[in-house]
Coordinates of C-alpha atoms in Angstrom, one line a residue:
Chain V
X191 CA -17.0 0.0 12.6
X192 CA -15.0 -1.2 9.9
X193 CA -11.9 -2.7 10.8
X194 CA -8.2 -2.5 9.1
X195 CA -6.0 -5.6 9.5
X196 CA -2.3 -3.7 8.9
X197 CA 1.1 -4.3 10.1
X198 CA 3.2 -1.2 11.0
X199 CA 5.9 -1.7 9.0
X200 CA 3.6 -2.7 6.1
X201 CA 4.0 0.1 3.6
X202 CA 0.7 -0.7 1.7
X203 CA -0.9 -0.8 5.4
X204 CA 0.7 3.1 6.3
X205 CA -0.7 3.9 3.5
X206 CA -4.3 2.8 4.0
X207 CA -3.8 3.8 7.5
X208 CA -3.5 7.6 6.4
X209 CA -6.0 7.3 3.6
X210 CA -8.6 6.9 5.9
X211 CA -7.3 9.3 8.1
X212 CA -7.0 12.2 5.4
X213 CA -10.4 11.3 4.5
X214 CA -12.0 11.4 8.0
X215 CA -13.0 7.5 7.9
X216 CA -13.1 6.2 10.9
X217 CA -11.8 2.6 11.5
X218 CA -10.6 0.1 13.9
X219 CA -6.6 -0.9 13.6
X220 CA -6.1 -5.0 13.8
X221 CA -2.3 -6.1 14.1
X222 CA -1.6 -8.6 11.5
X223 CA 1.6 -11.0 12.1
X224 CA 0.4 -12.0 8.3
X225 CA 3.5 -13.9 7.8
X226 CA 1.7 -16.7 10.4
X227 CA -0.4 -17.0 7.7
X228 CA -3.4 -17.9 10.1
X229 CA -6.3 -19.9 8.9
X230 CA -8.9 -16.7 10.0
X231 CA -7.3 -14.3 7.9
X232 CA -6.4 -16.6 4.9
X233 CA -10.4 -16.7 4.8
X234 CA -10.3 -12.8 4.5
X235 CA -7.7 -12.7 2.3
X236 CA -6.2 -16.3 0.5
X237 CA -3.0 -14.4 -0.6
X238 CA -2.3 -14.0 2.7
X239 CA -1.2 -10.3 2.8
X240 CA -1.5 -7.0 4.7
X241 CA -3.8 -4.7 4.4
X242 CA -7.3 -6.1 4.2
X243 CA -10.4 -3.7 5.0
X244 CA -13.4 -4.9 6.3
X245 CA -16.5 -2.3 5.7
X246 CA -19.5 -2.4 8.0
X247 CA -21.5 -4.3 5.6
X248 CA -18.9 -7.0 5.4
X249 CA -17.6 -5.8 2.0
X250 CA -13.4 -7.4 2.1
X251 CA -11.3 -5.2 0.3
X252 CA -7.0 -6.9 -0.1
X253 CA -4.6 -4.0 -1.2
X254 CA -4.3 -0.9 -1.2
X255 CA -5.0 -0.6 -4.7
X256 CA -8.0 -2.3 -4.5
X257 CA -9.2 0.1 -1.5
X258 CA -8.2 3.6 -3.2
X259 CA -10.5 2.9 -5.8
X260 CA -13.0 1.5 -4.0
X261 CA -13.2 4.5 -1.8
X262 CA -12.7 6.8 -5.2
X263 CA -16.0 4.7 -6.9
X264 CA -18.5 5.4 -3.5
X265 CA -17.2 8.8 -2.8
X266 CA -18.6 12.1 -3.8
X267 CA -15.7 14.1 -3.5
X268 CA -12.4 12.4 -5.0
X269 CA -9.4 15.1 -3.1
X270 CA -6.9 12.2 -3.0
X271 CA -7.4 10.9 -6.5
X272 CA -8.8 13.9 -8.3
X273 CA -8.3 15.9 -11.7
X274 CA -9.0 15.2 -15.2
X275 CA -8.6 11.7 -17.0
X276 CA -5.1 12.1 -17.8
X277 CA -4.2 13.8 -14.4
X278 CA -5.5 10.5 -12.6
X279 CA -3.2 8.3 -14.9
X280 CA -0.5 10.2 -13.6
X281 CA -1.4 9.6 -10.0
X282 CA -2.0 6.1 -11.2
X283 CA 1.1 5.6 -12.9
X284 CA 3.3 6.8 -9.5
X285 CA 1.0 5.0 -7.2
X286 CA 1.9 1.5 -9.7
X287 CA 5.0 2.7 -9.5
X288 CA 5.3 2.4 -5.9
X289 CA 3.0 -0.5 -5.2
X290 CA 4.9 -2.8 -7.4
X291 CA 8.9 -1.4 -8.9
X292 CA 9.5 0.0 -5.6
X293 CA 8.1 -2.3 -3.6
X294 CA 9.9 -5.1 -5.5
X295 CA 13.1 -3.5 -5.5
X296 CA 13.6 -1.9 -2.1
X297 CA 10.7 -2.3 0.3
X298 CA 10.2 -6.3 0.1
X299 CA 13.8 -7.0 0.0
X300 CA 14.5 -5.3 2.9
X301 CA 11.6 -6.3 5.0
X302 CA 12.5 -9.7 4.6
X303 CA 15.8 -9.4 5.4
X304 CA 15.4 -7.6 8.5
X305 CA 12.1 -8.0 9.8
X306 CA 10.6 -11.7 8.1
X307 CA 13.1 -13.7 8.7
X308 CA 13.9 -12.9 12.4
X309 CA 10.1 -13.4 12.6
X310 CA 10.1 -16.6 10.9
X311 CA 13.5 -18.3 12.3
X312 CA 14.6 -17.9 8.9
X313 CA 18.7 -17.3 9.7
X314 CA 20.3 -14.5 9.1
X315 CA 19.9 -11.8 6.8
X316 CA 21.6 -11.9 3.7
X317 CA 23.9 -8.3 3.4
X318 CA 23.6 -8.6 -0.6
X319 CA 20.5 -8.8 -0.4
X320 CA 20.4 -5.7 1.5
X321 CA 23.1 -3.8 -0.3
X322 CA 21.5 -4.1 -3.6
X323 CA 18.5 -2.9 -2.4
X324 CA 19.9 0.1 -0.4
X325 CA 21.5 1.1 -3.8
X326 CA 18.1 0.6 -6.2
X327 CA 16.6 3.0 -3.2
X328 CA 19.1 5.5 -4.3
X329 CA 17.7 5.2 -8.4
X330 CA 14.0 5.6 -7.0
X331 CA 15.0 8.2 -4.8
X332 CA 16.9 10.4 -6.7
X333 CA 13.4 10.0 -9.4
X334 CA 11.1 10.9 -6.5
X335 CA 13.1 13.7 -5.7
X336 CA 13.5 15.2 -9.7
X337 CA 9.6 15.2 -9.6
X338 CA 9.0 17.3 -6.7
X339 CA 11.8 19.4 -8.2
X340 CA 9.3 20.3 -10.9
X341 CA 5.8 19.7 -9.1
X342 CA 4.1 20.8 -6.0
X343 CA 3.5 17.3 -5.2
X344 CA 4.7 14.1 -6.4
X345 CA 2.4 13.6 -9.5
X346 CA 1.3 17.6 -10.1
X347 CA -0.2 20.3 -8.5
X348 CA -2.6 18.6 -5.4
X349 CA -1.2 16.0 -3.1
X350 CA -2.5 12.4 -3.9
X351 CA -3.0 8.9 -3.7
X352 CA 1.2 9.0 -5.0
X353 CA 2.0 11.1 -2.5
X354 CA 0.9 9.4 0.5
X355 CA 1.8 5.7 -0.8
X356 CA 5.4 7.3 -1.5
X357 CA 5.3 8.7 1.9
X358 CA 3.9 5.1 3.7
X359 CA 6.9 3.7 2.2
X360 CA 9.4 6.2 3.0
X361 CA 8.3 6.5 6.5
X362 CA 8.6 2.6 6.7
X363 CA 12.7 3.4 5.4
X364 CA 12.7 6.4 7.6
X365 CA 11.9 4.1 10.8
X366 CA 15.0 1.2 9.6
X367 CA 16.9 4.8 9.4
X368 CA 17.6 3.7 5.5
X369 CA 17.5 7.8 4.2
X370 CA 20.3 10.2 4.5
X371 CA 17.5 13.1 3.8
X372 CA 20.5 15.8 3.5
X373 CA 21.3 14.2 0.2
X374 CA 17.4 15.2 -1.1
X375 CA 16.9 18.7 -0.2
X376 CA 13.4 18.9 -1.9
X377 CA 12.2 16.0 -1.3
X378 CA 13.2 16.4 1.8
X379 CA 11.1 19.4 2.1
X380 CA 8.0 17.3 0.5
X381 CA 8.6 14.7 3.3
X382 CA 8.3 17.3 5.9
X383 CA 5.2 18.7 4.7
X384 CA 3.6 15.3 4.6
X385 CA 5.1 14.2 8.0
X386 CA 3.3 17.2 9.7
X387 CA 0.0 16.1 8.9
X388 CA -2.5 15.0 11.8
X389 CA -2.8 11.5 9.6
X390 CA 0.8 10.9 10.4
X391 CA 1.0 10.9 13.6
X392 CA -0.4 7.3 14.8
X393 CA 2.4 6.1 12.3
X394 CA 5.0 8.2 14.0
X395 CA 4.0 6.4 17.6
X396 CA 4.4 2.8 15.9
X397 CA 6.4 0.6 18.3
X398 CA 7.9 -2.5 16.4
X399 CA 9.3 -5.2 19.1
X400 CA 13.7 -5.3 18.8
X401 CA 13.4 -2.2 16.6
X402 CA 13.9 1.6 17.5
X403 CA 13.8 3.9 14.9
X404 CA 16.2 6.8 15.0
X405 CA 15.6 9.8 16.6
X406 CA 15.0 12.5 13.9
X407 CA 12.0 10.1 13.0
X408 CA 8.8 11.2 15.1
X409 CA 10.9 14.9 14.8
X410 CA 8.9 17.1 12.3
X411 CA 12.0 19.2 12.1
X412 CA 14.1 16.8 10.9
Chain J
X18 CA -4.4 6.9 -34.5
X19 CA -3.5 6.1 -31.3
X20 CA -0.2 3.8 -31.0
X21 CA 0.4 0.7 -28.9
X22 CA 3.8 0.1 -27.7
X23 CA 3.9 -3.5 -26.8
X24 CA 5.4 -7.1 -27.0
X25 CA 4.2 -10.2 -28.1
X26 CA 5.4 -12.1 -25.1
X27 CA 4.0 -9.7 -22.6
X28 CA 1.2 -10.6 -20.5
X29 CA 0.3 -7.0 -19.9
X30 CA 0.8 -5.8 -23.5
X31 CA -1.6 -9.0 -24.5
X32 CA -4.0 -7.6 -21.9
X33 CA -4.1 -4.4 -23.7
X34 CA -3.9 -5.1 -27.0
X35 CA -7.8 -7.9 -25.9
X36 CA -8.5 -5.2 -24.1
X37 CA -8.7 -2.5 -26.6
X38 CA -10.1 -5.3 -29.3
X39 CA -13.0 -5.8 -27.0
X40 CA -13.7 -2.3 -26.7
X41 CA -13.6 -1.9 -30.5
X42 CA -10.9 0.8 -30.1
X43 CA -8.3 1.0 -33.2
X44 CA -4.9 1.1 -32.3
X45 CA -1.2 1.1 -33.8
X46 CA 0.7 -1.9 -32.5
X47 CA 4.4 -0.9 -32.4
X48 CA 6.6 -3.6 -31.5
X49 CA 9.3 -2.4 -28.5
X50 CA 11.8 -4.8 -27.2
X51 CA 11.8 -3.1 -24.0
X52 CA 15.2 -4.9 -22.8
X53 CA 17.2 -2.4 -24.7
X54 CA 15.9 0.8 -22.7
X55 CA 16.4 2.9 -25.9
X56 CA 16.0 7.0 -25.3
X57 CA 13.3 7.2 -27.2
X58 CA 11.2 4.8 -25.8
X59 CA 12.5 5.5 -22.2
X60 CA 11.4 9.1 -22.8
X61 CA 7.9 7.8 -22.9
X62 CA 7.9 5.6 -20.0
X63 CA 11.1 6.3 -17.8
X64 CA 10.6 2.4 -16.2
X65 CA 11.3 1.0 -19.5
X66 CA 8.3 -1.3 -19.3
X67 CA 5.7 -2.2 -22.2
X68 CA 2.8 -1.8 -22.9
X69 CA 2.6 2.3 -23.2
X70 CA -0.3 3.6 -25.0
X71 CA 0.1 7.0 -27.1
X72 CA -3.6 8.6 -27.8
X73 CA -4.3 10.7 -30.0
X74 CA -4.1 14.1 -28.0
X75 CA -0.3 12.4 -26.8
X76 CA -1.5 11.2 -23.5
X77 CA 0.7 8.4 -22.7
X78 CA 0.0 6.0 -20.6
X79 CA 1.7 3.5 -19.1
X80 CA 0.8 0.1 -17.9
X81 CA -1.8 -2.1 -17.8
X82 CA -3.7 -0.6 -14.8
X83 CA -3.2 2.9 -15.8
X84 CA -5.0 2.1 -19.3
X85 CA -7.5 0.2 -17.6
X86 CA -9.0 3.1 -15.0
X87 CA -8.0 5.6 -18.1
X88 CA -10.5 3.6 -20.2
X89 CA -12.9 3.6 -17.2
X90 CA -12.7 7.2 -16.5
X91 CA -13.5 8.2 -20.0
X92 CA -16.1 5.1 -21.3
X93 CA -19.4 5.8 -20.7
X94 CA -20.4 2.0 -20.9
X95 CA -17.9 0.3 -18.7
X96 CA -18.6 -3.5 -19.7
X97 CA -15.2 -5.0 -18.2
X98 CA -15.3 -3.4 -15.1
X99 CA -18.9 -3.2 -14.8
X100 CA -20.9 -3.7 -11.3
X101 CA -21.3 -2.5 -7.9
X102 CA -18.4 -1.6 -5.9
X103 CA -17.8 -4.3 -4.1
X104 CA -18.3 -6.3 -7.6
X105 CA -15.8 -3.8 -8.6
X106 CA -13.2 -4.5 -6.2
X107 CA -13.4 -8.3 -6.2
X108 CA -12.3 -7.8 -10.2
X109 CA -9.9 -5.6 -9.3
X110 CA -8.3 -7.9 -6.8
X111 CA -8.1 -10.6 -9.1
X112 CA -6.6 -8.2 -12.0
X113 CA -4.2 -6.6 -9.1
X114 CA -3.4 -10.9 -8.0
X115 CA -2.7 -11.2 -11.8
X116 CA -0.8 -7.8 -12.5
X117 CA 1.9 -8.3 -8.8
X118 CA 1.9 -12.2 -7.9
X119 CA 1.2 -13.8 -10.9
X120 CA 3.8 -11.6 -12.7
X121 CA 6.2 -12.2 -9.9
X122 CA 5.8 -15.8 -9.0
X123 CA 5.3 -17.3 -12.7
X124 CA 5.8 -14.8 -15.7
X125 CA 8.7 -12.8 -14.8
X126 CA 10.8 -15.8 -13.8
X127 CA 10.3 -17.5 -16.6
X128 CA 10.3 -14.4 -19.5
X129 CA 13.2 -13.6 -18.0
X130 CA 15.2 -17.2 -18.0
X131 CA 13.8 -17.7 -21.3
X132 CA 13.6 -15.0 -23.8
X133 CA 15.6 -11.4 -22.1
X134 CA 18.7 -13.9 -21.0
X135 CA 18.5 -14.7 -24.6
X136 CA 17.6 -11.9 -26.4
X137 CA 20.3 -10.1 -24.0
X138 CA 23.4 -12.6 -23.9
X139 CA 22.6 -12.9 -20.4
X140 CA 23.8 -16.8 -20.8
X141 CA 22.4 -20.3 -19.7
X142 CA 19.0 -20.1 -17.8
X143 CA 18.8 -21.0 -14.8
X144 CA 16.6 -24.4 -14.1
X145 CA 15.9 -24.0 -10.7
X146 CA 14.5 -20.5 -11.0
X147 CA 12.2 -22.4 -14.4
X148 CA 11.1 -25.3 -11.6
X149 CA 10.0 -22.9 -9.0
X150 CA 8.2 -21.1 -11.8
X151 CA 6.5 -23.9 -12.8
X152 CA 5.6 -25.1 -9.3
X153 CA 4.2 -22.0 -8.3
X154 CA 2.5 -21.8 -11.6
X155 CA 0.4 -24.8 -10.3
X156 CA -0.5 -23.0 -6.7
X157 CA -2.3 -20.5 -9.1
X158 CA -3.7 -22.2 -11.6
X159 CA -5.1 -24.6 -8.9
X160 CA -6.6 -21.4 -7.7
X161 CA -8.3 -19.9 -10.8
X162 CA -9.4 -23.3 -11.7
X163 CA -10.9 -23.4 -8.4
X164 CA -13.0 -20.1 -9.0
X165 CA -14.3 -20.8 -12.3
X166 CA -15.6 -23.7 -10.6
X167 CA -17.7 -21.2 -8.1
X168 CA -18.4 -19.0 -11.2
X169 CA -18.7 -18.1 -14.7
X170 CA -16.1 -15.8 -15.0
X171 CA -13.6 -15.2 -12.9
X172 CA -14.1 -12.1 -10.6
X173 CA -18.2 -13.0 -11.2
X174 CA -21.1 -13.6 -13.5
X175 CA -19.6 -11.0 -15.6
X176 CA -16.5 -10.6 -18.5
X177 CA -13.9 -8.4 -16.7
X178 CA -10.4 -7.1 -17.1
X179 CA -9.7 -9.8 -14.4
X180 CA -10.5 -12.7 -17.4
X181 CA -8.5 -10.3 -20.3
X182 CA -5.4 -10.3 -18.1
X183 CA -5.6 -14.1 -16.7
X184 CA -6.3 -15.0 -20.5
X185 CA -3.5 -13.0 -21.8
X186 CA -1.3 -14.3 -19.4
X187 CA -2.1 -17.9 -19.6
X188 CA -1.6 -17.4 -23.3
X189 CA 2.0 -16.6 -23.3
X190 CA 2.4 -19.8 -20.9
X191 CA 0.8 -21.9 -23.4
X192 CA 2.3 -20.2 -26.2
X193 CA 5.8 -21.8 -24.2
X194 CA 4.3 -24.7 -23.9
X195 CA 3.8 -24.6 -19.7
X196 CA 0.2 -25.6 -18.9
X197 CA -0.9 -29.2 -18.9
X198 CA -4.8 -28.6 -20.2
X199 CA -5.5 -31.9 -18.8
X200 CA -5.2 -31.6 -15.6
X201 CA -7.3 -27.9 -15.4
X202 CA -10.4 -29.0 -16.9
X203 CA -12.5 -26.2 -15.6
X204 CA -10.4 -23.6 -16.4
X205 CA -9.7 -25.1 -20.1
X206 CA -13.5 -24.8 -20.5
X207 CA -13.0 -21.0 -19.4
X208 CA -9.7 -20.8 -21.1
X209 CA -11.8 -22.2 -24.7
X210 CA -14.3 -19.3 -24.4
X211 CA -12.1 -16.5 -24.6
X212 CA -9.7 -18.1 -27.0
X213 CA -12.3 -18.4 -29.4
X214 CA -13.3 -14.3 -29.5
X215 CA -12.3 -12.8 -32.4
X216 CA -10.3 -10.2 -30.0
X217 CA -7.6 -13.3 -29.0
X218 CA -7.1 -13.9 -32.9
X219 CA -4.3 -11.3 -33.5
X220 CA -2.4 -13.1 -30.0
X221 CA -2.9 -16.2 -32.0
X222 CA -0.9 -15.4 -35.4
X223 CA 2.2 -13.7 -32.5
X224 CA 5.4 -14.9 -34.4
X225 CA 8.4 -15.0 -31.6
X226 CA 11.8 -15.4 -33.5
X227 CA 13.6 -18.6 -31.9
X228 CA 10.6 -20.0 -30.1
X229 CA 7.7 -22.1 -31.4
X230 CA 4.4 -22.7 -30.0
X231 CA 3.0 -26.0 -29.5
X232 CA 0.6 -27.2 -31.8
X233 CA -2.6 -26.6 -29.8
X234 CA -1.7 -23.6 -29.5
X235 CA -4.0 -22.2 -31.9
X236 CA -6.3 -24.9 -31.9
X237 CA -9.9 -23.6 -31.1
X238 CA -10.8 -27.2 -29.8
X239 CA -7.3 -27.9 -28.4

């Protein structure tokens, strides 16, 4: 079966995580402390980073962009990544969005504040580090939540590869209780949709080690 | 006629502008110093990022992946992303290593110590944020030199987006002077090949105002 080396609170790793899920792939889940940096999975992946799929056929694919469209070149049926030309560069453009702005302004900063560096030994965090981070989430959020204003889903009218990135990573924010969801009615409302779906569940019974999420987290009626 | 929105000293805009050369697609290069987030340009990419393509029917897309999967959703000959998928995603990891980690580790850093301190009034740059630049710009080059050891190009046997984007960033390093030919001599051979395609010679004749690029620069047999 093909295996997915993922860490919980890997973003990137939700998202493949539900991907496969929303897509009915079956696949076995392999914890990755990837900031060991061990010499078994540098072979699968030299950068050194979470998630890596490993098909059946011992195809290696590192990212998830790298694994949405691998999965959108082999598959009949494209639900997650579907429309016409300029319809997938918006999907594109949001999932970019997420993969790199947002996970360079918010997601990284945070994770190595709180979660690396307690890992590592690496001292303590650093609360500008964290503040400035908290307030770009605000900017990104306050986008996210003027699209879904406008659109069914995050990048038009059918839920996509955007959508369920965006929701990884918000789920990962949700769990560090980071998002005051009564200031974002809609998107709020676009959460909850997501957060009811069968693929969300395994995420919603993580367990991180010195780390409880709040309690409206695993609640679908937040 | 569709209208690139680019600048000189942007890996990803160099990408597109090879890109589109290769493809023998015509194109309007509009010069956008991106820095100063004007409305107008904002309006078309609300992350204030180059490049952003305009086609003709007003698509706009934005970024160098976007335009990419654009181009290979619509061409019906897809020569720089050609291959089976797994061929597929071993270029796009490479262009995804090039578009996040290069960008991070090397270019950013140093475009942004450089030219938008300057260009901004952003005063002195910084010379220990230049010297980690540069010393993580060796961990990479050590690797790419490493794979066009392994192969002829660098996802595979083939041309891809993966060499236009390595290329294009490589450019703007040795158009600042950064890379050391001497001590890459695989990866100069490589570097040699593309330089000398008639798509690199508008990158070539870039004027930046302020900077000058070494003499090699635009030596074919540098």
């Amino acid at each position: 079966m093909r295996v997915l080396h993922h860490y919980m609170l890997s973003s990137a790793s939700r998202f493949v995580r539900i991907y496969l899920d929303e897509q009915k792939m079956e696949f076995l889940p392999k914890l990755e402390e990837y900031w060991k940096s061990e010499a078994a999975f540098l072979k699968l992946n030299v950068a050194g980073t979470v998630p890596v799929l490993v098909e059946d056929d011992g195809t290696v694919l590192c990212g998830a962009y790298v694994i949405a469209e691998y999965f959108d070149d082999i598959l009949q049926e494209k639900p997650l990544l579907q429309g016409r030309p300029a319809e997938r560069a918006e999907i594109r453009r949001l999932f970019d969005w997420l993969c790199r702005r947002f996970d360079r302004d918010v997601m990284q900063p945070l994770l190595n504040e709180r979660l690396i560096r307690r890992m590592t030994g690496g001292g303590v965090p650093s609360s500008v580090v964290i503040r400035t981070a908290l307030s770009n989430l605000g900017v990104h959020l306050a986008y996210f939540n003027h699209l879904v204003e406008h659109r069914q889903w995050l990048a038009g009218s059918k839920m996509s590869i955007a959508d369920l990135m965006a929701a990884a990573s918000l789920s990962v924010l949700d769990f560090m209780n980071d998002i005051n969801w009564d200031d974002w009615g809609e998107l709020k409302i676009w959460y909850a949709r997501i957060k009811s779906r069968p693929s969300f569940r395994p995420l919603l019974a993580d367990q991180v080690t010195g780390m409880s999420p709040p309690g409206h987290y695993t609640n679908l009626d937040f």
